[in-house]
PDB file of N, CA, C and O in Angstrom:
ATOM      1  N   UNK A   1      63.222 265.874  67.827  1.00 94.00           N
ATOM      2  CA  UNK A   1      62.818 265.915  66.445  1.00 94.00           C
ATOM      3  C   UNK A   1      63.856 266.724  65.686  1.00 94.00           C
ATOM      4  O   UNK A   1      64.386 267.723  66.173  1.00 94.00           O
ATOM      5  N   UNK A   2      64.130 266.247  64.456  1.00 95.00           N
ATOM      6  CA  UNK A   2      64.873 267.051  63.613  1.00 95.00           C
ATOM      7  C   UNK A   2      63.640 267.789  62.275  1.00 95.00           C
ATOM      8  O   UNK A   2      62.795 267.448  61.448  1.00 95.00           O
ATOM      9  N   UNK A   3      64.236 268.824  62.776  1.00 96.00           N
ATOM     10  CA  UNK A   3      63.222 270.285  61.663  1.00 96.00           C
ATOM     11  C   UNK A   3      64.252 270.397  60.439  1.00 96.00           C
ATOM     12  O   UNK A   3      65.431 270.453  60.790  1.00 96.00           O
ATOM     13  N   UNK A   4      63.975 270.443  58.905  1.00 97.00           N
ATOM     14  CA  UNK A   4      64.339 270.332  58.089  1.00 97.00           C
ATOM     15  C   UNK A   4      63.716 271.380  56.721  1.00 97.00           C
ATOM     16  O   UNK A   4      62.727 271.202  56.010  1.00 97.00           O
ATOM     17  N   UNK A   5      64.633 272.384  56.714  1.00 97.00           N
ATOM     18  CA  UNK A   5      64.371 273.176  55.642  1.00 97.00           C
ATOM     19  C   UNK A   5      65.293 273.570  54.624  1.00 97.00           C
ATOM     20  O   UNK A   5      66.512 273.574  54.794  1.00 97.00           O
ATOM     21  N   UNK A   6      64.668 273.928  53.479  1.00 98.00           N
ATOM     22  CA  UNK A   6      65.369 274.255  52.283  1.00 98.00           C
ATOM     23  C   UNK A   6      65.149 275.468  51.785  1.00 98.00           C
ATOM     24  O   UNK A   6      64.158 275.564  51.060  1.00 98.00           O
ATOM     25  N   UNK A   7      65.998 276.736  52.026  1.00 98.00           N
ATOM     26  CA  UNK A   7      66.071 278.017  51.951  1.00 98.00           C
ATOM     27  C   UNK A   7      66.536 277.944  50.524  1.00 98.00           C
ATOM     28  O   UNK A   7      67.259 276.982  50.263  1.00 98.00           O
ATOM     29  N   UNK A   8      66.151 279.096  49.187  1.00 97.00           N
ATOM     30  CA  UNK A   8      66.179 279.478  48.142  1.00 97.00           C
ATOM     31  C   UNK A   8      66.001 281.059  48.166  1.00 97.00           C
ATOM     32  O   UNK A   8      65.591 281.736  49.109  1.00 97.00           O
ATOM     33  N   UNK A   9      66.414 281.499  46.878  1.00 97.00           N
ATOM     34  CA  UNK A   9      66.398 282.617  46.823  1.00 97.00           C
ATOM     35  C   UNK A   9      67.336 283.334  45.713  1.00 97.00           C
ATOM     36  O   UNK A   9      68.320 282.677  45.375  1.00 97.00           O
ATOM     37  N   UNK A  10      67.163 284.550  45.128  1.00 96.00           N
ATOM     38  CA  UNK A  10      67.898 285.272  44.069  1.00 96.00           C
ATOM     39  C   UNK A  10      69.682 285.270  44.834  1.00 96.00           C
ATOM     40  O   UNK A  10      70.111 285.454  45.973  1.00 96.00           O
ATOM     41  N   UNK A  11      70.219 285.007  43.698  1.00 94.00           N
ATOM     42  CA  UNK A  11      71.739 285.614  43.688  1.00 94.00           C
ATOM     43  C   UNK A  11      72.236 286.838  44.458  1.00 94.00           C
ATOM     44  O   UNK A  11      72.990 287.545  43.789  1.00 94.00           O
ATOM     45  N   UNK A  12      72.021 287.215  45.576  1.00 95.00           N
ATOM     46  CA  UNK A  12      72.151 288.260  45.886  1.00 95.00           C
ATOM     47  C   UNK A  12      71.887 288.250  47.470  1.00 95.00           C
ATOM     48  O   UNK A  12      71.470 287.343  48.190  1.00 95.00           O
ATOM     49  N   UNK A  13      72.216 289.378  47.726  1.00 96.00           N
ATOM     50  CA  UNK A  13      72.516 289.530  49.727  1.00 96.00           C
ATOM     51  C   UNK A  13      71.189 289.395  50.538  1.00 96.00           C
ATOM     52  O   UNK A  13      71.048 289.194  51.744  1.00 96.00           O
ATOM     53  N   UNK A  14      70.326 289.547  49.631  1.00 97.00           N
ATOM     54  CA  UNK A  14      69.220 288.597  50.393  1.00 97.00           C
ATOM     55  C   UNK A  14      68.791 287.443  50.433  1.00 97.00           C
ATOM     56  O   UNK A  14      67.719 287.052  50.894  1.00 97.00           O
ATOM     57  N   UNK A  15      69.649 286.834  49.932  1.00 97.00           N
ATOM     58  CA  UNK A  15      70.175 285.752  50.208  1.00 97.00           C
ATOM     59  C   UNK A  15      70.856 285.062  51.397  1.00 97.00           C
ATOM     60  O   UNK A  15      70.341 284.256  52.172  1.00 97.00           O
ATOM     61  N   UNK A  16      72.412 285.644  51.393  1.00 97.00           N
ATOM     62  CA  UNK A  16      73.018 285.530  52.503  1.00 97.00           C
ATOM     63  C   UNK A  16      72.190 285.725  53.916  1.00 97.00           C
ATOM     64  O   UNK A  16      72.140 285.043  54.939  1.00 97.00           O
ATOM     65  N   UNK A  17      71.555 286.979  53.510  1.00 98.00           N
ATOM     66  CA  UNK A  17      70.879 287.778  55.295  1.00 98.00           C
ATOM     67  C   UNK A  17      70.204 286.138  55.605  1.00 98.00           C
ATOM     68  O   UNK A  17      70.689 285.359  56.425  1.00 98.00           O
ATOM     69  N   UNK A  18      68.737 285.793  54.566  1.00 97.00           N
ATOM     70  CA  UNK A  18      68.128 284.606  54.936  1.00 97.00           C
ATOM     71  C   UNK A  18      69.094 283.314  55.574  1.00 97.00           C
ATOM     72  O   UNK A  18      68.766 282.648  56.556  1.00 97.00           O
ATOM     73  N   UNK A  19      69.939 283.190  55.041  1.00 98.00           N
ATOM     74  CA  UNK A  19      70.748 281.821  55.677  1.00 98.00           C
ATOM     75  C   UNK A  19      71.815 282.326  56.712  1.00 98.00           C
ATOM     76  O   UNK A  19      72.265 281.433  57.430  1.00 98.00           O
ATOM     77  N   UNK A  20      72.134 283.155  56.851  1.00 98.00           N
ATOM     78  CA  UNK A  20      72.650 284.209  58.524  1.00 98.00           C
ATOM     79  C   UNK A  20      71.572 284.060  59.002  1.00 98.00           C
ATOM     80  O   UNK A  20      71.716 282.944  59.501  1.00 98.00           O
ATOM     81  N   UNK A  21      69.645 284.637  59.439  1.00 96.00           N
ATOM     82  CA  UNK A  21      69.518 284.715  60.219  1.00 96.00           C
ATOM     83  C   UNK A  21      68.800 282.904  60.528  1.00 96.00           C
ATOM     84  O   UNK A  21      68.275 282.540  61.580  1.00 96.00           O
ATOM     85  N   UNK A  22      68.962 282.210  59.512  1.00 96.00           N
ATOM     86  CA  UNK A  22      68.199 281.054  59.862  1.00 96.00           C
ATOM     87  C   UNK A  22      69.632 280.034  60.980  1.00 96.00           C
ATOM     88  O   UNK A  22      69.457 279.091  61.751  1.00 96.00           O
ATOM     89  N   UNK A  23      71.132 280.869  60.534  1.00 97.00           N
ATOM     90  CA  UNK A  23      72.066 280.040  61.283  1.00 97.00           C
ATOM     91  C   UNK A  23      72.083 280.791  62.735  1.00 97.00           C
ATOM     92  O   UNK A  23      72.265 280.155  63.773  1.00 97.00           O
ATOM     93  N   UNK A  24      71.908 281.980  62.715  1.00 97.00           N
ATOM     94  CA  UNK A  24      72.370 283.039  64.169  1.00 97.00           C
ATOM     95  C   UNK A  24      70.923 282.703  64.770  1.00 97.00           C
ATOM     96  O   UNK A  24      70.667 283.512  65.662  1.00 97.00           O
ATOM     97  N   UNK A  25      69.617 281.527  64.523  1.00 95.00           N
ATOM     98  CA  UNK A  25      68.476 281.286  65.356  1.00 95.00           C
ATOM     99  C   UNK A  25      68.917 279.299  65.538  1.00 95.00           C
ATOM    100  O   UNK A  25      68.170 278.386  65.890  1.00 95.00           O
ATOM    101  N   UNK A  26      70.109 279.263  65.205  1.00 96.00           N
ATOM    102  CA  UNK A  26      70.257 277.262  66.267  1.00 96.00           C
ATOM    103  C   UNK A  26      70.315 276.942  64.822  1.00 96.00           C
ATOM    104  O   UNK A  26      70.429 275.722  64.947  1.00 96.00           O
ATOM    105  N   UNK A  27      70.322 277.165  63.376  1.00 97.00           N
ATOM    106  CA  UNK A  27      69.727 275.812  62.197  1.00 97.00           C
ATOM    107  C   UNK A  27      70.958 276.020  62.039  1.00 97.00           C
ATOM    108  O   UNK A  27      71.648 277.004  62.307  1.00 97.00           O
ATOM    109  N   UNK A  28      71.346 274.451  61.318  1.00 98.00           N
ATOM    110  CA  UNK A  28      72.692 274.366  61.110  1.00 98.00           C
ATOM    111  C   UNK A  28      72.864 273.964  59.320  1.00 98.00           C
ATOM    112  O   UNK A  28      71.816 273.510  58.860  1.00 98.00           O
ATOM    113  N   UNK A  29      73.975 274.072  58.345  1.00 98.00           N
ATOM    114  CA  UNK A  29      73.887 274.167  57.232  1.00 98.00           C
ATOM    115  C   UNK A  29      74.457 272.695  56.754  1.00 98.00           C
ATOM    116  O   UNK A  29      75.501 272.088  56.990  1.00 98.00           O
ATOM    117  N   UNK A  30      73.225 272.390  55.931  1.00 98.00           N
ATOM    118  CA  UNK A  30      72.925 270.916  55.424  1.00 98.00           C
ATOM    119  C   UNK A  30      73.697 270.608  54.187  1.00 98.00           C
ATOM    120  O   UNK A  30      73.025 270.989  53.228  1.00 98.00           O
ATOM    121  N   UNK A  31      74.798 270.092  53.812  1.00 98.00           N
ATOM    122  CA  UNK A  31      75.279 269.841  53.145  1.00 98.00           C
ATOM    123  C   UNK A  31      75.587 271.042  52.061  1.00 98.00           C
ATOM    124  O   UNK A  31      75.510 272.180  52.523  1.00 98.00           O
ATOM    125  N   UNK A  32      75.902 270.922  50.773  1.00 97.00           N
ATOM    126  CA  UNK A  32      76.226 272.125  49.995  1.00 97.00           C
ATOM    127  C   UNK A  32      75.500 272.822  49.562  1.00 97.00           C
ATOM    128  O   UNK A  32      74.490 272.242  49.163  1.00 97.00           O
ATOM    129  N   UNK A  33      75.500 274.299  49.368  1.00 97.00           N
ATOM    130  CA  UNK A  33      74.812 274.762  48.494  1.00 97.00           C
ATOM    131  C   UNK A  33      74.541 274.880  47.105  1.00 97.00           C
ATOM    132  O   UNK A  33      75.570 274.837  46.430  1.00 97.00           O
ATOM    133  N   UNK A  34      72.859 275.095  46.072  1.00 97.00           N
ATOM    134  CA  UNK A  34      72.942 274.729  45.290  1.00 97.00           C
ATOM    135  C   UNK A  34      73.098 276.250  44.705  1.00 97.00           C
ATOM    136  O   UNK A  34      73.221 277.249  45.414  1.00 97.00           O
ATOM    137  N   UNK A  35      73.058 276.231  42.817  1.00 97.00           N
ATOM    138  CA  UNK A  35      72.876 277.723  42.536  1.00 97.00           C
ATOM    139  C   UNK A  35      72.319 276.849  40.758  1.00 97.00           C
ATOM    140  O   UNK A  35      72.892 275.866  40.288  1.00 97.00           O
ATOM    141  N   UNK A  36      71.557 277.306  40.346  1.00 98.00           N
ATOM    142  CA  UNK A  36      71.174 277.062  39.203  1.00 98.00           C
ATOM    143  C   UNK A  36      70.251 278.173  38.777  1.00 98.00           C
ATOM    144  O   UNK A  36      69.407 278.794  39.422  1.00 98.00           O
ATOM    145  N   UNK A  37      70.794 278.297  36.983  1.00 97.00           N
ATOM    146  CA  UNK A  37      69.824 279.128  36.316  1.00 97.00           C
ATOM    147  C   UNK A  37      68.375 279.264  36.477  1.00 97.00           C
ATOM    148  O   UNK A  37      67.779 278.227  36.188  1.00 97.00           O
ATOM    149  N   UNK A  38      67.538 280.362  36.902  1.00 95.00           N
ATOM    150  CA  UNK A  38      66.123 280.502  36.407  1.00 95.00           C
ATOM    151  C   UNK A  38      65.591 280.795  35.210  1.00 95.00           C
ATOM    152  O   UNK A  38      65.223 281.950  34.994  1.00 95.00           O
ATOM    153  N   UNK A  39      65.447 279.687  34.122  1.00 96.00           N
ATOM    154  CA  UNK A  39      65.125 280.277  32.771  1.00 96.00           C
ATOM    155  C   UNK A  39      64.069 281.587  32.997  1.00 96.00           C
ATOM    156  O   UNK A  39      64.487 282.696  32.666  1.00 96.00           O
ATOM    157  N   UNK A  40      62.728 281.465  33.548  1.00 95.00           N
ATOM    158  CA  UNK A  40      61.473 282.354  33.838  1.00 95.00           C
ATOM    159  C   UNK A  40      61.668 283.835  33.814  1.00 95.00           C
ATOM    160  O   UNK A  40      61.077 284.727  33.205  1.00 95.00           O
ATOM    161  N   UNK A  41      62.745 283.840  34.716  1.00 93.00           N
ATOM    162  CA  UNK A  41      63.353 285.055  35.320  1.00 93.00           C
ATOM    163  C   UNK A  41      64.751 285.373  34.899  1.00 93.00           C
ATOM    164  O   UNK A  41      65.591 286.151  35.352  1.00 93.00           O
ATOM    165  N   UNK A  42      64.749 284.485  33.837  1.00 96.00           N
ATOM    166  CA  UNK A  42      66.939 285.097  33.909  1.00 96.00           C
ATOM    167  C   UNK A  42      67.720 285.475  34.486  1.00 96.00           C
ATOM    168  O   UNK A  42      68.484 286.417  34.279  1.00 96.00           O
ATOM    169  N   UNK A  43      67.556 284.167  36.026  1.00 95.00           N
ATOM    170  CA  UNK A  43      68.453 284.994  37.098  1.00 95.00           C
ATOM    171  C   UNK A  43      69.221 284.018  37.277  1.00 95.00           C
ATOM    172  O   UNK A  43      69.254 283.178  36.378  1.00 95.00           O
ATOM    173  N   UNK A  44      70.062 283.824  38.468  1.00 97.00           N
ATOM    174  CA  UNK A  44      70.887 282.603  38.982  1.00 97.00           C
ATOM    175  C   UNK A  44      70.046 282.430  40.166  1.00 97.00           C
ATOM    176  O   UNK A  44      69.354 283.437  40.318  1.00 97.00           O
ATOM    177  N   UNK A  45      69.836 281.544  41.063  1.00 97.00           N
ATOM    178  CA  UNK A  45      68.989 281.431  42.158  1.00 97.00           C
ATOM    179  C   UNK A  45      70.169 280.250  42.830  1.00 97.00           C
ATOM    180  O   UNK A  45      70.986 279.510  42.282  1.00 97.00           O
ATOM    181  N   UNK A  46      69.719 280.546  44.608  1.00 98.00           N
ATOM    182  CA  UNK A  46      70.857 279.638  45.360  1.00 98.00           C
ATOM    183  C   UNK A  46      69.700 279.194  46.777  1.00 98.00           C
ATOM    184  O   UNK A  46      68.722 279.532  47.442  1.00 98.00           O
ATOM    185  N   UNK A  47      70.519 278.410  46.595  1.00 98.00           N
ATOM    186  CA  UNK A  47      69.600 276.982  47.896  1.00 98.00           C
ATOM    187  C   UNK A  47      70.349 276.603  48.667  1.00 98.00           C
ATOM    188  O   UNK A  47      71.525 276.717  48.322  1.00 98.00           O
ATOM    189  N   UNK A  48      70.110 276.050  49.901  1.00 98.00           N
ATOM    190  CA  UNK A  48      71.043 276.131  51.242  1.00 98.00           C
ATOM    191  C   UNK A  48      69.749 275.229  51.969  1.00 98.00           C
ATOM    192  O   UNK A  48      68.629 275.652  52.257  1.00 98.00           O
ATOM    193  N   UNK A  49      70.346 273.743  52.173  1.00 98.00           N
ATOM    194  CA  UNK A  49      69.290 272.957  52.886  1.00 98.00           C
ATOM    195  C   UNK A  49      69.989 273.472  54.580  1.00 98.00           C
ATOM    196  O   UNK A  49      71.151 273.788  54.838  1.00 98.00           O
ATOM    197  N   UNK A  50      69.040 273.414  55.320  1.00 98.00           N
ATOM    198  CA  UNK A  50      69.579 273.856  57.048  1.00 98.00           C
ATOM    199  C   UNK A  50      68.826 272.495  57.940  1.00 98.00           C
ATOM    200  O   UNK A  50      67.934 271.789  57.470  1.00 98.00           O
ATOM    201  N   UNK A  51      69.434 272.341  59.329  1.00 98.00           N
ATOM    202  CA  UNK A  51      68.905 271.600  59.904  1.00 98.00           C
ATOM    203  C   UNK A  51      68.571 271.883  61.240  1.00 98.00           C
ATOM    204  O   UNK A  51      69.565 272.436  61.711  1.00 98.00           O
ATOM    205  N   UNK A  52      67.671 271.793  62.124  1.00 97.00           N
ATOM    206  CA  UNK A  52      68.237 271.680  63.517  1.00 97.00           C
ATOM    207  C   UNK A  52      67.203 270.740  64.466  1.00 97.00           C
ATOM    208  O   UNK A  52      66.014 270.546  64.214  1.00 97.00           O
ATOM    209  N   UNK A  53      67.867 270.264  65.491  1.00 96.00           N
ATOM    210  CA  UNK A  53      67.315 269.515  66.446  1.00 96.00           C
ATOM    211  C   UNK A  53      66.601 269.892  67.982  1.00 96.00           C
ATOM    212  O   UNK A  53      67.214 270.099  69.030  1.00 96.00           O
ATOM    213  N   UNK A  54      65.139 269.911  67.769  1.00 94.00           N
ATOM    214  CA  UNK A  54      64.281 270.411  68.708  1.00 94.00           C
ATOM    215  C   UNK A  54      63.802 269.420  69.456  1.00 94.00           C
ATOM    216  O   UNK A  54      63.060 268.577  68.952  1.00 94.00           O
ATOM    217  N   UNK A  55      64.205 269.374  70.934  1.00 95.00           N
ATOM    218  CA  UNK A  55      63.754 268.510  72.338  1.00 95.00           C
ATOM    219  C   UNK A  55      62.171 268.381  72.158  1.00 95.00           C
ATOM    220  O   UNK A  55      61.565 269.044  71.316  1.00 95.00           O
ATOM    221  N   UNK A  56      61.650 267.613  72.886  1.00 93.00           N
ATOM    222  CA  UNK A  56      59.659 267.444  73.489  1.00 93.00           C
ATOM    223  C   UNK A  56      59.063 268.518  72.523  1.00 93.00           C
ATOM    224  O   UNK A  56      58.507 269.496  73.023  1.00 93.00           O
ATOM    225  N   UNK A  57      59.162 268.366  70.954  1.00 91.00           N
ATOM    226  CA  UNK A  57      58.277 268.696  70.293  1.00 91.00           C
ATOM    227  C   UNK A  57      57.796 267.885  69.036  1.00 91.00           C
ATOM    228  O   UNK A  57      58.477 267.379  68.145  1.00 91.00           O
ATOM    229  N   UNK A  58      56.832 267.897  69.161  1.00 92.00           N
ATOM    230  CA  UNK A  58      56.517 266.255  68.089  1.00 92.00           C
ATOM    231  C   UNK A  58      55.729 266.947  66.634  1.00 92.00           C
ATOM    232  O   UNK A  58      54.662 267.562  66.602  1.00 92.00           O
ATOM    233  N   UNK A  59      56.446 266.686  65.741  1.00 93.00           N
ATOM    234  CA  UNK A  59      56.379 266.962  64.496  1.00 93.00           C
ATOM    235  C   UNK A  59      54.864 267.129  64.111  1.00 93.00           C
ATOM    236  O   UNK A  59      54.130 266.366  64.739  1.00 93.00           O
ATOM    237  N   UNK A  60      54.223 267.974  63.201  1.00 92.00           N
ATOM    238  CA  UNK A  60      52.880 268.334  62.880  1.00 92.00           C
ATOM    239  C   UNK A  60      53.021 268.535  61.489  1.00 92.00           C
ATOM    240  O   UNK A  60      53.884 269.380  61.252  1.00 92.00           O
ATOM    241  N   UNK A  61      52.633 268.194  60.767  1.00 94.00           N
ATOM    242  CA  UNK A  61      52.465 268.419  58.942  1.00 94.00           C
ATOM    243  C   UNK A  61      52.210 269.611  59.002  1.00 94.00           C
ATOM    244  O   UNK A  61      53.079 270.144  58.312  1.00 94.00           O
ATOM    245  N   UNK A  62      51.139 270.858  59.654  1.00 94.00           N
ATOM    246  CA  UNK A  62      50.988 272.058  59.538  1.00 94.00           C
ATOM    247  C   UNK A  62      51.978 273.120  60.537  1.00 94.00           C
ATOM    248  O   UNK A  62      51.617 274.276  60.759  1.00 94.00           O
ATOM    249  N   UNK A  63      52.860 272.726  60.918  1.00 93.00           N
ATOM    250  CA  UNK A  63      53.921 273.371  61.977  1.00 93.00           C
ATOM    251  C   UNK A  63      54.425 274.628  60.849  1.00 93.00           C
ATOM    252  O   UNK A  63      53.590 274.667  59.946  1.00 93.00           O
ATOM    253  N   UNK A  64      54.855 275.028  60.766  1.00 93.00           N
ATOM    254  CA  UNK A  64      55.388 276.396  60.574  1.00 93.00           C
ATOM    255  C   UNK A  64      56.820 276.213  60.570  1.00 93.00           C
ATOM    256  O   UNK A  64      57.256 276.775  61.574  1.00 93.00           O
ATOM    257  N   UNK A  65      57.724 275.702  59.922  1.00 89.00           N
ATOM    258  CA  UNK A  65      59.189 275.122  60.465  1.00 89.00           C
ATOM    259  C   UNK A  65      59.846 276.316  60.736  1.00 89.00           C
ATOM    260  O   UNK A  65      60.706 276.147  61.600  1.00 89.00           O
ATOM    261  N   UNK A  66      59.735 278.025  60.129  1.00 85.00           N
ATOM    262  CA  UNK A  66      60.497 278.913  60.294  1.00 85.00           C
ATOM    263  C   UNK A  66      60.715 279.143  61.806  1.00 85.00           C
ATOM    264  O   UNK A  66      61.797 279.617  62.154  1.00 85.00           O
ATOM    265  N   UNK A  67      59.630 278.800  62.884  1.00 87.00           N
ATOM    266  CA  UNK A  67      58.904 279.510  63.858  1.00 87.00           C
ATOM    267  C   UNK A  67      59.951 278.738  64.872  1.00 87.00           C
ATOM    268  O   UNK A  67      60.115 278.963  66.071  1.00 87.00           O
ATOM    269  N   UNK A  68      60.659 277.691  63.978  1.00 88.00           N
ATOM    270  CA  UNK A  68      61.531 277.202  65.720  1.00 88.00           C
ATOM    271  C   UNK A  68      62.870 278.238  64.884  1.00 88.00           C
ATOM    272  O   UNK A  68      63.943 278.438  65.455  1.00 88.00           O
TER     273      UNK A  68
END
């Protein structure tokens, strides 16, 4: 099965840490990253789709994707 997530988050190094520790646990980085204005908040915000491929586990709508 391929597990498929889309990490977001403020302009800033907690940022990075989130997509370091989602790459230093097997997910691999899905095409480019995004960064667009938050009118709400007047911030910049950045997105980072990740991927990775998990053996004999069969996909569940309520799975937890962080947890692989």
């Amino acid at each position: 099965m391929k597990l498929y997530r889309y990490l977001t988050g403020p302009d800033d190094a907690s940022f990075c840490h989130k997509v370091t520790d989602a790459v230093s646990k097997g997910w691999h980085l899905f095409g480019s990253p995004t960064y667009a204005f938050d009118a709400e908040t007047k911030s910049m915000r950045c997105g980072q789709a990740v991927v990775k491929d998990i053996d004999g586990v069969e996909y569940e709508p309520g799975m937890k994707l962080s947890d692989y």
